[in-house]
Amino acid sequence: MTVSKSPRRVVVVGNGMVGFKFCEKLRTLDPDRHFQITVLGEEPRPAYDRVHLSEYFSGKSAEDLSMAPQDWYAQQDIDLQLGTLVTQIDRQQRTVTTQLGQQVQYDYLVLATGSAPFVPPIPGVEKDGVFVYRTLEDLEAIEAVGKKVSSAAVIGG
């Protein structure tokens, strides 16, 4: 008689391009599903191609930029939790805690949190109409304000 091992729990914090590619590669290398994957993504949508984010302004939709539809995660037995910000990591207990107090246990933790945009420390950056350019939500906000103004300035690039 063989004793089956329970799947190893992998928690991926971040569902950008790197988090998605990690899940894709792990599922390819683990067809027998020895790893139970949970992805905690702060954004409200599945991973999308940030490299081509500017194409959103040329008519590409969020769906066009998507790395895979949400049902891909379900088909891969990946527990995708969107809109979930991780606020604490307890390495001794091997848990992560979300902004809502949910604790998720892990055997392996992958931090694929991406980058944060640099905002120069200059007066006025906190005002309405000042944006960073990192997420689809940022672009939607820029587009909405852009319809009401006749000029703009870009800092950085």
GROMACS .gro file of C-alpha atoms in nm:
model
  157
    1MET     CA    1   0.000   0.000   0.000
    2THR     CA    2   0.131   0.343  -0.094
    3VAL     CA    3   0.070   0.642   0.124
    4SER     CA    4  -0.010   0.947  -0.086
    5LYS     CA    5   0.148   1.276   0.010
    6SER     CA    6  -0.075   1.578   0.027
    7PRO     CA    7   0.003   1.843  -0.229
    8ARG     CA    8   0.256   2.106  -0.133
    9ARG     CA    9   0.094   2.447  -0.088
   10VAL     CA   10   0.240   2.723  -0.301
   11VAL     CA   11   0.123   3.078  -0.239
   12VAL     CA   12   0.207   3.333  -0.506
   13VAL     CA   13   0.177   3.695  -0.391
   14GLY     CA   14   0.121   3.901  -0.703
   15ASN     CA   15  -0.061   3.825  -1.024
   16GLY     CA   16   0.133   4.025  -1.278
   17MET     CA   17   0.328   3.883  -1.568
   18VAL     CA   18   0.587   3.713  -1.347
   19GLY     CA   19   0.329   3.557  -1.116
   20PHE     CA   20   0.133   3.430  -1.415
   21LYS     CA   21   0.442   3.291  -1.591
   22PHE     CA   22   0.547   3.117  -1.269
   23CYS     CA   23   0.206   2.946  -1.244
   24GLU     CA   24   0.211   2.853  -1.612
   25LYS     CA   25   0.559   2.701  -1.584
   26LEU     CA   26   0.484   2.518  -1.257
   27ARG     CA   27   0.173   2.359  -1.406
   28THR     CA   28   0.371   2.251  -1.712
   29LEU     CA   29   0.642   2.094  -1.496
   30ASP     CA   30   0.390   1.940  -1.252
   31PRO     CA   31   0.122   1.768  -1.463
   32ASP     CA   32   0.030   1.538  -1.171
   33ARG     CA   33  -0.058   1.840  -0.959
   34HIS     CA   34   0.171   1.779  -0.662
   35PHE     CA   35   0.148   2.150  -0.593
   36GLN     CA   36  -0.166   2.328  -0.477
   37ILE     CA   37  -0.137   2.687  -0.599
   38THR     CA   38  -0.305   2.992  -0.450
   39VAL     CA   39  -0.249   3.329  -0.617
   40LEU     CA   40  -0.323   3.646  -0.422
   41GLY     CA   41  -0.342   3.944  -0.655
   42GLU     CA   42  -0.406   4.300  -0.540
   43GLU     CA   43  -0.553   4.411  -0.874
   44PRO     CA   44  -0.916   4.340  -0.966
   45ARG     CA   45  -0.832   4.146  -1.285
   46PRO     CA   46  -0.609   3.855  -1.389
   47ALA     CA   47  -0.256   3.915  -1.515
   48TYR     CA   48  -0.210   4.128  -1.825
   49ASP     CA   49   0.075   4.238  -2.047
   50ARG     CA   50   0.217   4.554  -1.888
   51VAL     CA   51   0.490   4.576  -2.152
   52HIS     CA   52   0.224   4.666  -2.408
   53LEU     CA   53   0.012   4.875  -2.171
   54SER     CA   54   0.038   5.183  -2.395
   55GLU     CA   55  -0.154   4.995  -2.664
   56TYR     CA   56  -0.462   5.045  -2.445
   57PHE     CA   57  -0.469   5.404  -2.573
   58SER     CA   58  -0.455   5.272  -2.931
   59GLY     CA   59  -0.772   5.070  -2.887
   60LYS     CA   60  -0.655   4.746  -2.726
   61SER     CA   61  -0.890   4.633  -2.453
   62ALA     CA   62  -0.808   4.490  -2.112
   63GLU     CA   63  -0.911   4.153  -2.257
   64ASP     CA   64  -0.666   4.198  -2.547
   65LEU     CA   65  -0.384   4.258  -2.299
   66SER     CA   66  -0.482   3.966  -2.075
   67MET     CA   67  -0.225   3.688  -2.031
   68ALA     CA   68  -0.505   3.434  -1.986
   69PRO     CA   69  -0.875   3.454  -1.907
   70GLN     CA   70  -0.986   3.401  -1.548
   71ASP     CA   71  -1.121   3.054  -1.627
   72TRP     CA   72  -0.766   2.944  -1.722
   73TYR     CA   73  -0.676   2.952  -1.352
   74ALA     CA   74  -0.974   2.732  -1.263
   75GLN     CA   75  -0.884   2.488  -1.543
   76GLN     CA   76  -0.533   2.469  -1.398
   77ASP     CA   77  -0.665   2.412  -1.042
   78ILE     CA   78  -0.522   2.745  -0.933
   79ASP     CA   79  -0.708   2.936  -0.663
   80LEU     CA   80  -0.695   3.292  -0.796
   81GLN     CA   81  -0.801   3.555  -0.543
   82LEU     CA   82  -0.824   3.898  -0.704
   83GLY     CA   83  -0.848   4.227  -0.515
   84THR     CA   84  -0.655   4.064  -0.232
   85LEU     CA   85  -0.376   4.266  -0.072
   86VAL     CA   86  -0.127   4.073   0.142
   87THR     CA   87  -0.041   4.280   0.448
   88GLN     CA   88   0.171   4.041   0.653
   89ILE     CA   89   0.401   3.742   0.613
   90ASP     CA   90   0.475   3.517   0.910
   91ARG     CA   91   0.773   3.305   0.810
   92GLN     CA   92   0.771   3.102   1.134
   93GLN     CA   93   0.403   3.002   1.099
   94ARG     CA   94   0.431   2.992   0.717
   95THR     CA   95   0.125   3.207   0.663
   96VAL     CA   96   0.034   3.523   0.479
   97THR     CA   97  -0.242   3.751   0.602
   98THR     CA   98  -0.462   3.960   0.373
   99GLN     CA   99  -0.614   4.303   0.432
  100LEU     CA  100  -0.936   4.128   0.537
  101GLY     CA  101  -0.758   3.915   0.796
  102GLN     CA  102  -0.766   3.593   0.594
  103GLN     CA  103  -0.468   3.371   0.670
  104VAL     CA  104  -0.332   3.144   0.399
  105GLN     CA  105  -0.079   2.875   0.483
  106TYR     CA  106   0.207   2.787   0.253
  107ASP     CA  107   0.490   2.540   0.213
  108TYR     CA  108   0.648   2.761  -0.052
  109LEU     CA  109   0.601   3.136  -0.088
  110VAL     CA  110   0.666   3.321  -0.413
  111LEU     CA  111   0.678   3.700  -0.401
  112ALA     CA  112   0.595   3.830  -0.748
  113THR     CA  113   0.482   4.174  -0.639
  114GLY     CA  114   0.629   4.373  -0.925
  115SER     CA  115   0.738   4.728  -0.889
  116ALA     CA  116   0.606   5.051  -0.749
  117PRO     CA  117   0.615   5.365  -0.963
  118PHE     CA  118   0.855   5.636  -0.851
  119VAL     CA  119   0.676   5.959  -0.776
  120PRO     CA  120   0.914   6.251  -0.729
  121PRO     CA  121   0.877   6.431  -0.396
  122ILE     CA  122   0.755   6.759  -0.542
  123PRO     CA  123   0.466   6.977  -0.426
  124GLY     CA  124   0.138   6.897  -0.597
  125VAL     CA  125   0.180   6.523  -0.662
  126GLU     CA  126  -0.106   6.455  -0.422
  127LYS     CA  127  -0.356   6.662  -0.621
  128ASP     CA  128  -0.642   6.535  -0.834
  129GLY     CA  129  -0.536   6.487  -1.193
  130VAL     CA  130  -0.185   6.362  -1.107
  131PHE     CA  131  -0.139   5.998  -1.204
  132VAL     CA  132   0.112   5.718  -1.216
  133TYR     CA  133   0.122   5.495  -1.524
  134ARG     CA  134   0.142   5.136  -1.406
  135THR     CA  135  -0.195   4.957  -1.415
  136LEU     CA  136  -0.498   4.937  -1.640
  137GLU     CA  137  -0.688   5.122  -1.367
  138ASP     CA  138  -0.432   5.404  -1.390
  139LEU     CA  139  -0.490   5.426  -1.765
  140GLU     CA  140  -0.867   5.425  -1.722
  141ALA     CA  141  -0.837   5.717  -1.478
  142ILE     CA  142  -0.604   5.906  -1.713
  143GLU     CA  143  -0.842   5.847  -2.003
  144ALA     CA  144  -1.142   5.971  -1.802
  145VAL     CA  145  -0.968   6.296  -1.702
  146GLY     CA  146  -0.815   6.332  -2.048
  147LYS     CA  147  -1.162   6.372  -2.197
  148LYS     CA  148  -1.213   6.686  -1.985
  149VAL     CA  149  -0.882   6.870  -2.030
  150SER     CA  150  -0.705   7.036  -2.318
  151SER     CA  151  -0.344   7.001  -2.204
  152ALA     CA  152  -0.128   6.774  -1.991
  153ALA     CA  153   0.232   6.725  -1.885
  154VAL     CA  154   0.429   6.404  -1.857
  155ILE     CA  155   0.714   6.365  -1.611
  156GLY     CA  156   0.937   6.064  -1.667
  157GLY     CA  157   0.917   5.816  -1.945
   0.00000   0.00000   0.00000
